[in-house]
Amino acid sequence: MKEYKYKINGNNYTVAVGDIDDNIAQVEVNGVPYKVELDRAKATTVKVAAPRPSAAPRTASGEKVIASKPAAAGPGSVVAPLPGVVISVAVKVGDTVKASDTVVLLEAMKMENSIRAGRDGKVASVNVNPGDSVLEGAVLITLE
């Protein structure tokens, strides 16, 4: 039993609250036992609406951001092997790279993928920036 002491209108009361069984509490006030019926709380139901899918991002003119599949890459192009987000670009225009050098770090399916140059050459153009979303086959870097 939990015991509480109250002062109401100058009168002291010692209240002990015992077990509560099926909305009936065993209460003792100044040594006199009482059975107290508690109000049942009304069950509230909360309706949760199913979330709506968000719309695809659009440009200022209203076109979709990714409208079509990227164009075919040339022989000196380093392409994205799968869709993802560019984390970092390790080269800049004019850099000389070896075939095994990592040129772009791409995040796809919660994993980081090192995109390598694939052949020796000089960087002619960098077509992506960190944070860009790319599709499979998108040209990331062009080599001379």
GROMACS .gro file of N, CA and C in nm:
model
  432
    1MET      N    1   0.084  -0.119   0.000
    1MET     CA    2   0.000   0.000   0.000
    1MET      C    3   0.088   0.124   0.000
    2LYS      N    4   0.045   0.221  -0.081
    2LYS     CA    5   0.113   0.349  -0.080
    2LYS      C    6   0.036   0.442   0.011
    3GLU      N    7   0.110   0.519   0.089
    3GLU     CA    8   0.046   0.604   0.187
    3GLU      C    9   0.075   0.750   0.154
    4TYR      N   10  -0.030   0.833   0.161
    4TYR     CA   11  -0.020   0.975   0.132
    4TYR      C   12  -0.079   1.053   0.249
    5LYS      N   13  -0.027   1.174   0.274
    5LYS     CA   14  -0.080   1.259   0.381
    5LYS      C   15  -0.129   1.388   0.315
    6TYR      N   16  -0.255   1.424   0.347
    6TYR     CA   17  -0.319   1.541   0.290
    6TYR      C   18  -0.371   1.630   0.402
    7LYS      N   19  -0.382   1.760   0.371
    7LYS     CA   20  -0.445   1.855   0.463
    7LYS      C   21  -0.551   1.927   0.382
    8ILE      N   22  -0.677   1.903   0.421
    8ILE     CA   23  -0.789   1.963   0.349
    8ILE      C   24  -0.871   2.044   0.448
    9ASN      N   25  -0.889   2.173   0.420
    9ASN     CA   26  -0.963   2.266   0.508
    9ASN      C   27  -0.915   2.257   0.652
   10GLY      N   28  -0.786   2.244   0.670
   10GLY     CA   29  -0.729   2.240   0.804
   10GLY      C   30  -0.733   2.103   0.870
   11ASN      N   31  -0.792   2.004   0.807
   11ASN     CA   32  -0.800   1.868   0.863
   11ASN      C   33  -0.693   1.781   0.798
   12ASN      N   34  -0.622   1.702   0.879
   12ASN     CA   35  -0.518   1.612   0.829
   12ASN      C   36  -0.580   1.476   0.797
   13TYR      N   37  -0.540   1.421   0.683
   13TYR     CA   38  -0.589   1.291   0.640
   13TYR      C   39  -0.468   1.205   0.601
   14THR      N   40  -0.472   1.079   0.641
   14THR     CA   41  -0.373   0.981   0.598
   14THR      C   42  -0.448   0.883   0.508
   15VAL      N   43  -0.404   0.879   0.381
   15VAL     CA   44  -0.472   0.797   0.281
   15VAL      C   45  -0.377   0.690   0.233
   16ALA      N   46  -0.420   0.564   0.243
   16ALA     CA   47  -0.341   0.452   0.194
   16ALA      C   48  -0.417   0.388   0.078
   17VAL      N   49  -0.350   0.374  -0.035
   17VAL     CA   50  -0.411   0.315  -0.154
   17VAL      C   51  -0.353   0.177  -0.172
   18GLY      N   52  -0.441   0.078  -0.178
   18GLY     CA   53  -0.398  -0.062  -0.193
   18GLY      C   54  -0.415  -0.110  -0.335
   19ASP      N   55  -0.449  -0.237  -0.348
   19ASP     CA   56  -0.464  -0.300  -0.479
   19ASP      C   57  -0.583  -0.242  -0.554
   20ILE      N   58  -0.569  -0.243  -0.686
   20ILE     CA   59  -0.677  -0.200  -0.774
   20ILE      C   60  -0.712  -0.321  -0.860
   21ASP      N   61  -0.835  -0.372  -0.841
   21ASP     CA   62  -0.882  -0.487  -0.917
   21ASP      C   63  -1.007  -0.448  -0.995
   22ASP      N   64  -0.997  -0.459  -1.127
   22ASP     CA   65  -1.112  -0.434  -1.214
   22ASP      C   66  -1.182  -0.303  -1.180
   23ASN      N   67  -1.107  -0.196  -1.176
   23ASN     CA   68  -1.157  -0.060  -1.153
   23ASN      C   69  -1.207  -0.033  -1.011
   24ILE      N   70  -1.180  -0.123  -0.917
   24ILE     CA   71  -1.216  -0.102  -0.776
   24ILE      C   72  -1.085  -0.094  -0.696
   25ALA      N   73  -1.066   0.019  -0.627
   25ALA     CA   74  -0.944   0.039  -0.549
   25ALA      C   75  -0.974   0.021  -0.401
   26GLN      N   76  -0.883  -0.042  -0.328
   26GLN     CA   77  -0.892  -0.057  -0.183
   26GLN      C   78  -0.821   0.064  -0.122
   27VAL      N   79  -0.898   0.153  -0.059
   27VAL     CA   80  -0.844   0.277  -0.005
   27VAL      C   81  -0.877   0.284   0.145
   28GLU      N   82  -0.782   0.332   0.224
   28GLU     CA   83  -0.802   0.346   0.367
   28GLU      C   84  -0.775   0.492   0.403
   29VAL      N   85  -0.876   0.561   0.460
   29VAL     CA   86  -0.862   0.702   0.498
   29VAL      C   87  -0.870   0.710   0.650
   30ASN      N   88  -0.760   0.754   0.713
   30ASN     CA   89  -0.749   0.764   0.860
   30ASN      C   90  -0.791   0.632   0.927
   31GLY      N   91  -0.753   0.520   0.869
   31GLY     CA   92  -0.779   0.390   0.927
   31GLY      C   93  -0.913   0.328   0.890
   32VAL      N   94  -0.997   0.400   0.816
   32VAL     CA   95  -1.127   0.348   0.776
   32VAL      C   96  -1.116   0.298   0.632
   33PRO      N   97  -1.146   0.168   0.608
   33PRO     CA   98  -1.134   0.114   0.473
   33PRO      C   99  -1.254   0.154   0.386
   34TYR      N  100  -1.224   0.178   0.258
   34TYR     CA  101  -1.326   0.211   0.158
   34TYR      C  102  -1.294   0.134   0.030
   35LYS      N  103  -1.401   0.104  -0.046
   35LYS     CA  104  -1.384   0.052  -0.182
   35LYS      C  105  -1.422   0.166  -0.274
   36VAL      N  106  -1.330   0.207  -0.358
   36VAL     CA  107  -1.351   0.322  -0.445
   36VAL      C  108  -1.355   0.273  -0.589
   37GLU      N  109  -1.462   0.313  -0.658
   37GLU     CA  110  -1.474   0.277  -0.799
   37GLU      C  111  -1.412   0.389  -0.883
   38LEU      N  112  -1.322   0.351  -0.971
   38LEU     CA  113  -1.253   0.447  -1.056
   38LEU      C  114  -1.327   0.461  -1.189
   39ASP      N  115  -1.325   0.582  -1.243
   39ASP     CA  116  -1.384   0.603  -1.376
   39ASP      C  117  -1.300   0.530  -1.479
   40ARG      N  118  -1.367   0.468  -1.572
   40ARG     CA  119  -1.296   0.403  -1.681
   40ARG      C  120  -1.260   0.509  -1.784
   41ALA      N  121  -1.136   0.506  -1.825
   41ALA     CA  122  -1.092   0.601  -1.926
   41ALA      C  123  -1.150   0.559  -2.060
   42LYS      N  124  -1.203   0.654  -2.132
   42LYS     CA  125  -1.259   0.625  -2.263
   42LYS      C  126  -1.144   0.597  -2.359
   43ALA      N  127  -1.157   0.489  -2.429
   43ALA     CA  128  -1.053   0.453  -2.526
   43ALA      C  129  -1.062   0.549  -2.644
   44THR      N  130  -0.951   0.610  -2.674
   44THR     CA  131  -0.947   0.699  -2.789
   44THR      C  132  -0.883   0.627  -2.905
   45THR      N  133  -0.945   0.640  -3.017
   45THR     CA  134  -0.888   0.578  -3.137
   45THR      C  135  -0.827   0.687  -3.222
   46VAL      N  136  -0.709   0.659  -3.268
   46VAL     CA  137  -0.637   0.753  -3.353
   46VAL      C  138  -0.630   0.694  -3.492
   47LYS      N  139  -0.684   0.767  -3.587
   47LYS     CA  140  -0.678   0.721  -3.725
   47LYS      C  141  -0.555   0.781  -3.790
   48VAL      N  142  -0.472   0.694  -3.843
   48VAL     CA  143  -0.351   0.739  -3.910
   48VAL      C  144  -0.371   0.718  -4.060
   49ALA      N  145  -0.365   0.825  -4.131
   49ALA     CA  146  -0.380   0.815  -4.276
   49ALA      C  147  -0.252   0.759  -4.335
   50ALA      N  148  -0.267   0.676  -4.435
   50ALA     CA  149  -0.150   0.619  -4.501
   50ALA      C  150  -0.074   0.732  -4.570
   51PRO      N  151   0.059   0.734  -4.554
   51PRO     CA  152   0.135   0.842  -4.617
   51PRO      C  153   0.127   0.833  -4.769
   52ARG      N  154   0.116   0.947  -4.831
   52ARG     CA  155   0.111   0.952  -4.976
   52ARG      C  156   0.253   0.956  -5.030
   53PRO      N  157   0.277   0.891  -5.140
   53PRO     CA  158   0.411   0.897  -5.197
   53PRO      C  159   0.440   1.039  -5.243
   54SER      N  160   0.563   1.081  -5.223
   54SER     CA  161   0.598   1.216  -5.266
   54SER      C  162   0.616   1.219  -5.417
   55ALA      N  163   0.591   1.332  -5.474
   55ALA     CA  164   0.602   1.347  -5.618
   55ALA      C  165   0.748   1.351  -5.660
   56ALA      N  166   0.774   1.311  -5.781
   56ALA     CA  167   0.910   1.316  -5.835
   56ALA      C  168   0.954   1.461  -5.843
   57PRO      N  169   1.082   1.489  -5.816
   57PRO     CA  170   1.130   1.627  -5.823
   57PRO      C  171   1.118   1.682  -5.965
   58ARG      N  172   1.096   1.811  -5.974
   58ARG     CA  173   1.079   1.876  -6.104
   58ARG      C  174   1.168   2.000  -6.114
   59THR      N  175   1.201   2.037  -6.237
   59THR     CA  176   1.282   2.157  -6.261
   59THR      C  177   1.192   2.279  -6.253
   60ALA      N  178   1.250   2.398  -6.270
   60ALA     CA  179   1.172   2.522  -6.264
   60ALA      C  180   1.068   2.526  -6.374
   61SER      N  181   1.095   2.464  -6.488
   61SER     CA  182   0.999   2.462  -6.599
   61SER      C  183   0.892   2.356  -6.581
   62GLY      N  184   0.905   2.270  -6.478
   62GLY     CA  185   0.805   2.169  -6.452
   62GLY      C  186   0.839   2.032  -6.506
   63GLU      N  187   0.953   2.018  -6.575
   63GLU     CA  188   0.993   1.888  -6.628
   63GLU      C  189   1.052   1.802  -6.517
   64LYS      N  190   1.046   1.671  -6.535
   64LYS     CA  191   1.105   1.580  -6.440
   64LYS      C  192   1.256   1.600  -6.439
   65VAL      N  193   1.318   1.581  -6.321
   65VAL     CA  194   1.463   1.598  -6.310
   65VAL      C  195   1.535   1.493  -6.393
   66ILE      N  196   1.491   1.367  -6.384
   66ILE     CA  197   1.550   1.261  -6.464
   66ILE      C  198   1.444   1.220  -6.564
   67ALA      N  199   1.449   1.279  -6.683
   67ALA     CA  200   1.344   1.258  -6.781
   67ALA      C  201   1.367   1.135  -6.867
   68SER      N  202   1.492   1.105  -6.899
   68SER     CA  203   1.517   0.992  -6.988
   68SER      C  204   1.651   0.928  -6.954
   69LYS      N  205   1.677   0.815  -7.018
   69LYS     CA  206   1.801   0.743  -6.997
   69LYS      C  207   1.915   0.825  -7.058
   70PRO      N  208   2.035   0.825  -6.995
   70PRO     CA  209   2.145   0.904  -7.048
   70PRO      C  210   2.191   0.855  -7.185
   71ALA      N  211   2.252   0.947  -7.259
   71ALA     CA  212   2.302   0.914  -7.393
   71ALA      C  213   2.417   0.815  -7.385
   72ALA      N  214   2.443   0.746  -7.495
   72ALA     CA  215   2.551   0.648  -7.499
   72ALA      C  216   2.685   0.715  -7.479
   73ALA      N  217   2.775   0.648  -7.408
   73ALA     CA  218   2.906   0.704  -7.376
   73ALA      C  219   3.006   0.668  -7.485
   74GLY      N  220   3.106   0.756  -7.503
   74GLY     CA  221   3.212   0.730  -7.600
   74GLY      C  222   3.320   0.642  -7.540
   75PRO      N  223   3.426   0.612  -7.617
   75PRO     CA  224   3.532   0.523  -7.569
   75PRO      C  225   3.614   0.581  -7.455
   76GLY      N  226   3.620   0.711  -7.438
   76GLY     CA  227   3.699   0.772  -7.332
   76GLY      C  228   3.616   0.811  -7.211
   77SER      N  229   3.495   0.760  -7.201
   77SER     CA  230   3.405   0.800  -7.093
   77SER      C  231   3.409   0.702  -6.976
   78VAL      N  232   3.403   0.757  -6.856
   78VAL     CA  233   3.388   0.676  -6.735
   78VAL      C  234   3.241   0.691  -6.697
   79VAL      N  235   3.168   0.578  -6.695
   79VAL     CA  236   3.024   0.582  -6.671
   79VAL      C  237   2.987   0.521  -6.537
   80ALA      N  238   2.869   0.557  -6.489
   80ALA     CA  239   2.817   0.502  -6.364
   80ALA      C  240   2.769   0.359  -6.390
   81PRO      N  241   2.821   0.260  -6.317
   81PRO     CA  242   2.779   0.122  -6.339
   81PRO      C  243   2.640   0.092  -6.283
   82LEU      N  244   2.588   0.179  -6.194
   82LEU     CA  245   2.456   0.162  -6.136
   82LEU      C  246   2.408   0.297  -6.088
   83PRO      N  247   2.278   0.315  -6.070
   83PRO     CA  248   2.229   0.445  -6.023
   83PRO      C  249   2.273   0.472  -5.880
   84GLY      N  250   2.298   0.599  -5.850
   84GLY     CA  251   2.339   0.634  -5.715
   84GLY      C  252   2.361   0.783  -5.699
   85VAL      N  253   2.427   0.820  -5.589
   85VAL     CA  254   2.456   0.959  -5.557
   85VAL      C  255   2.607   0.977  -5.550
   86VAL      N  256   2.657   1.080  -5.617
   86VAL     CA  257   2.801   1.108  -5.617
   86VAL      C  258   2.839   1.162  -5.481
   87ILE      N  259   2.935   1.094  -5.415
   87ILE     CA  260   2.983   1.139  -5.284
   87ILE      C  261   3.099   1.236  -5.302
   88SER      N  262   3.194   1.199  -5.387
   88SER     CA  263   3.308   1.287  -5.412
   88SER      C  264   3.367   1.261  -5.550
   89VAL      N  265   3.433   1.364  -5.603
   89VAL     CA  266   3.504   1.354  -5.730
   89VAL      C  267   3.651   1.376  -5.697
   90ALA      N  268   3.736   1.275  -5.730
   90ALA     CA  269   3.876   1.279  -5.689
   90ALA      C  270   3.968   1.346  -5.791
   91VAL      N  271   3.917   1.386  -5.905
   91VAL     CA  272   4.001   1.446  -6.011
   91VAL      C  273   3.940   1.578  -6.056
   92LYS      N  274   4.022   1.654  -6.130
   92LYS     CA  275   3.972   1.777  -6.193
   92LYS      C  276   4.023   1.781  -6.336
   93VAL      N  277   3.969   1.869  -6.415
   93VAL     CA  278   4.007   1.878  -6.556
   93VAL      C  279   4.157   1.904  -6.565
   94GLY      N  280   4.224   1.826  -6.653
   94GLY     CA  281   4.368   1.840  -6.674
   94GLY      C  282   4.452   1.739  -6.598
   95ASP      N  283   4.395   1.669  -6.499
   95ASP     CA  284   4.469   1.567  -6.423
   95ASP      C  285   4.498   1.447  -6.512
   96THR      N  286   4.616   1.386  -6.488
   96THR     CA  287   4.651   1.262  -6.557
   96THR      C  288   4.618   1.147  -6.463
   97VAL      N  289   4.549   1.045  -6.517
   97VAL     CA  290   4.506   0.932  -6.435
   97VAL      C  291   4.555   0.801  -6.495
   98LYS      N  292   4.573   0.703  -6.410
   98LYS     CA  293   4.605   0.566  -6.451
   98LYS      C  294   4.475   0.487  -6.454
   99ALA      N  295   4.477   0.372  -6.516
   99ALA     CA  296   4.356   0.290  -6.531
   99ALA      C  297   4.298   0.248  -6.397
  100SER      N  298   4.382   0.228  -6.296
  100SER     CA  299   4.333   0.179  -6.166
  100SER      C  300   4.302   0.291  -6.066
  101ASP      N  301   4.317   0.417  -6.107
  101ASP     CA  302   4.289   0.529  -6.016
  101ASP      C  303   4.139   0.546  -5.994
  102THR      N  304   4.102   0.573  -5.868
  102THR     CA  305   3.961   0.604  -5.837
  102THR      C  306   3.936   0.749  -5.875
  103VAL      N  307   3.833   0.771  -5.958
  103VAL     CA  308   3.802   0.906  -6.002
  103VAL      C  309   3.675   0.961  -5.937
  104VAL      N  310   3.582   0.872  -5.903
  104VAL     CA  311   3.456   0.914  -5.841
  104VAL      C  312   3.418   0.813  -5.733
  105LEU      N  313   3.362   0.864  -5.623
  105LEU     CA  314   3.308   0.778  -5.518
  105LEU      C  315   3.155   0.791  -5.527
  106LEU      N  316   3.088   0.677  -5.552
  106LEU     CA  317   2.945   0.676  -5.576
  106LEU      C  318   2.875   0.594  -5.467
  107GLU      N  319   2.770   0.650  -5.407
  107GLU     CA  320   2.692   0.575  -5.309
  107GLU      C  321   2.570   0.518  -5.378
  108ALA      N  322   2.556   0.385  -5.368
  108ALA     CA  323   2.442   0.317  -5.427
  108ALA      C  324   2.399   0.207  -5.332
  109MET      N  325   2.272   0.199  -5.302
  109MET     CA  326   2.216   0.099  -5.211
  109MET      C  327   2.289   0.098  -5.077
  110LYS      N  328   2.315   0.217  -5.023
  110LYS     CA  329   2.379   0.238  -4.893
  110LYS      C  330   2.522   0.183  -4.887
  111MET      N  331   2.586   0.172  -5.002
  111MET     CA  332   2.726   0.127  -5.007
  111MET      C  333   2.805   0.225  -5.092
  112GLU      N  334   2.932   0.246  -5.055
  112GLU     CA  335   3.019   0.332  -5.132
  112GLU      C  336   3.089   0.247  -5.239
  113ASN      N  337   3.088   0.297  -5.362
  113ASN     CA  338   3.150   0.228  -5.474
  113ASN      C  339   3.257   0.317  -5.534
  114SER      N  340   3.379   0.265  -5.544
  114SER     CA  341   3.488   0.339  -5.607
  114SER      C  342   3.480   0.318  -5.757
  115ILE      N  343   3.464   0.426  -5.831
  115ILE     CA  344   3.459   0.418  -5.977
  115ILE      C  345   3.598   0.451  -6.028
  116ARG      N  346   3.658   0.357  -6.100
  116ARG     CA  347   3.795   0.371  -6.148
  116ARG      C  348   3.796   0.422  -6.292
  117ALA      N  349   3.909   0.479  -6.333
  117ALA     CA  350   3.922   0.538  -6.467
  117ALA      C  351   3.906   0.433  -6.577
  118GLY      N  352   3.958   0.314  -6.560
  118GLY     CA  353   3.943   0.210  -6.661
  118GLY      C  354   4.051   0.211  -6.767
  119ARG      N  355   4.114   0.324  -6.789
  119ARG     CA  356   4.228   0.334  -6.883
  119ARG      C  357   4.310   0.457  -6.847
  120ASP      N  358   4.433   0.459  -6.894
  120ASP     CA  359   4.520   0.574  -6.869
  120ASP      C  360   4.473   0.690  -6.957
  121GLY      N  361   4.490   0.811  -6.907
  121GLY     CA  362   4.454   0.927  -6.987
  121GLY      C  363   4.456   1.055  -6.908
  122LYS      N  364   4.412   1.160  -6.974
  122LYS     CA  365   4.405   1.293  -6.915
  122LYS      C  366   4.258   1.330  -6.905
  123VAL      N  367   4.217   1.389  -6.792
  123VAL     CA  368   4.077   1.424  -6.770
  123VAL      C  369   4.041   1.543  -6.860
  124ALA      N  370   3.946   1.519  -6.951
  124ALA     CA  371   3.901   1.624  -7.041
  124ALA      C  372   3.783   1.700  -6.981
  125SER      N  373   3.693   1.628  -6.911
  125SER     CA  374   3.579   1.696  -6.848
  125SER      C  375   3.529   1.616  -6.729
  126VAL      N  376   3.477   1.688  -6.633
  126VAL     CA  377   3.412   1.628  -6.517
  126VAL      C  378   3.265   1.669  -6.527
  127ASN      N  379   3.176   1.571  -6.541
  127ASN     CA  380   3.035   1.599  -6.569
  127ASN      C  381   2.944   1.594  -6.446
  128VAL      N  382   3.000   1.564  -6.328
  128VAL     CA  383   2.918   1.553  -6.207
  128VAL      C  384   2.982   1.630  -6.092
  129ASN      N  385   2.901   1.658  -5.993
  129ASN     CA  386   2.946   1.724  -5.871
  129ASN      C  387   2.902   1.640  -5.751
  130PRO      N  388   2.969   1.653  -5.636
  130PRO     CA  389   2.922   1.581  -5.517
  130PRO      C  390   2.777   1.617  -5.486
  131GLY      N  391   2.697   1.514  -5.456
  131GLY     CA  392   2.556   1.534  -5.427
  131GLY      C  393   2.464   1.508  -5.545
  132ASP      N  394   2.520   1.498  -5.667
  132ASP     CA  395   2.438   1.472  -5.784
  132ASP      C  396   2.386   1.328  -5.784
  133SER      N  397   2.262   1.309  -5.828
  133SER     CA  398   2.206   1.176  -5.849
  133SER      C  399   2.230   1.139  -5.994
  134VAL      N  400   2.276   1.017  -6.017
  134VAL     CA  401   2.304   0.973  -6.154
  134VAL      C  402   2.235   0.840  -6.181
  135LEU      N  403   2.201   0.818  -6.307
  135LEU     CA  404   2.143   0.692  -6.350
  135LEU      C  405   2.254   0.600  -6.398
  136GLU      N  406   2.221   0.472  -6.412
  136GLU     CA  407   2.315   0.376  -6.468
  136GLU      C  408   2.349   0.419  -6.611
  137GLY      N  409   2.477   0.422  -6.642
  137GLY     CA  410   2.523   0.459  -6.775
  137GLY      C  411   2.551   0.607  -6.792
  138ALA      N  412   2.526   0.689  -6.690
  138ALA     CA  413   2.554   0.832  -6.700
  138ALA      C  414   2.704   0.856  -6.709
  139VAL      N  415   2.746   0.948  -6.795
  139VAL     CA  416   2.889   0.979  -6.810
  139VAL      C  417   2.933   1.067  -6.694
  140LEU      N  418   3.029   1.014  -6.616
  140LEU     CA  419   3.079   1.087  -6.500
  140LEU      C  420   3.200   1.171  -6.537
  141ILE      N  421   3.298   1.108  -6.604
  141ILE     CA  422   3.424   1.172  -6.641
  141ILE      C  423   3.452   1.137  -6.787
  142THR      N  424   3.512   1.230  -6.861
  142THR     CA  425   3.556   1.202  -6.998
  142THR      C  426   3.708   1.214  -7.002
  143LEU      N  427   3.773   1.111  -7.057
  143LEU     CA  428   3.920   1.108  -7.068
  143LEU      C  429   3.963   1.129  -7.212
  144GLU      N  430   4.079   1.194  -7.231
  144GLU     CA  431   4.137   1.213  -7.364
  144GLU      C  432   4.228   1.097  -7.396
   0.00000   0.00000   0.00000
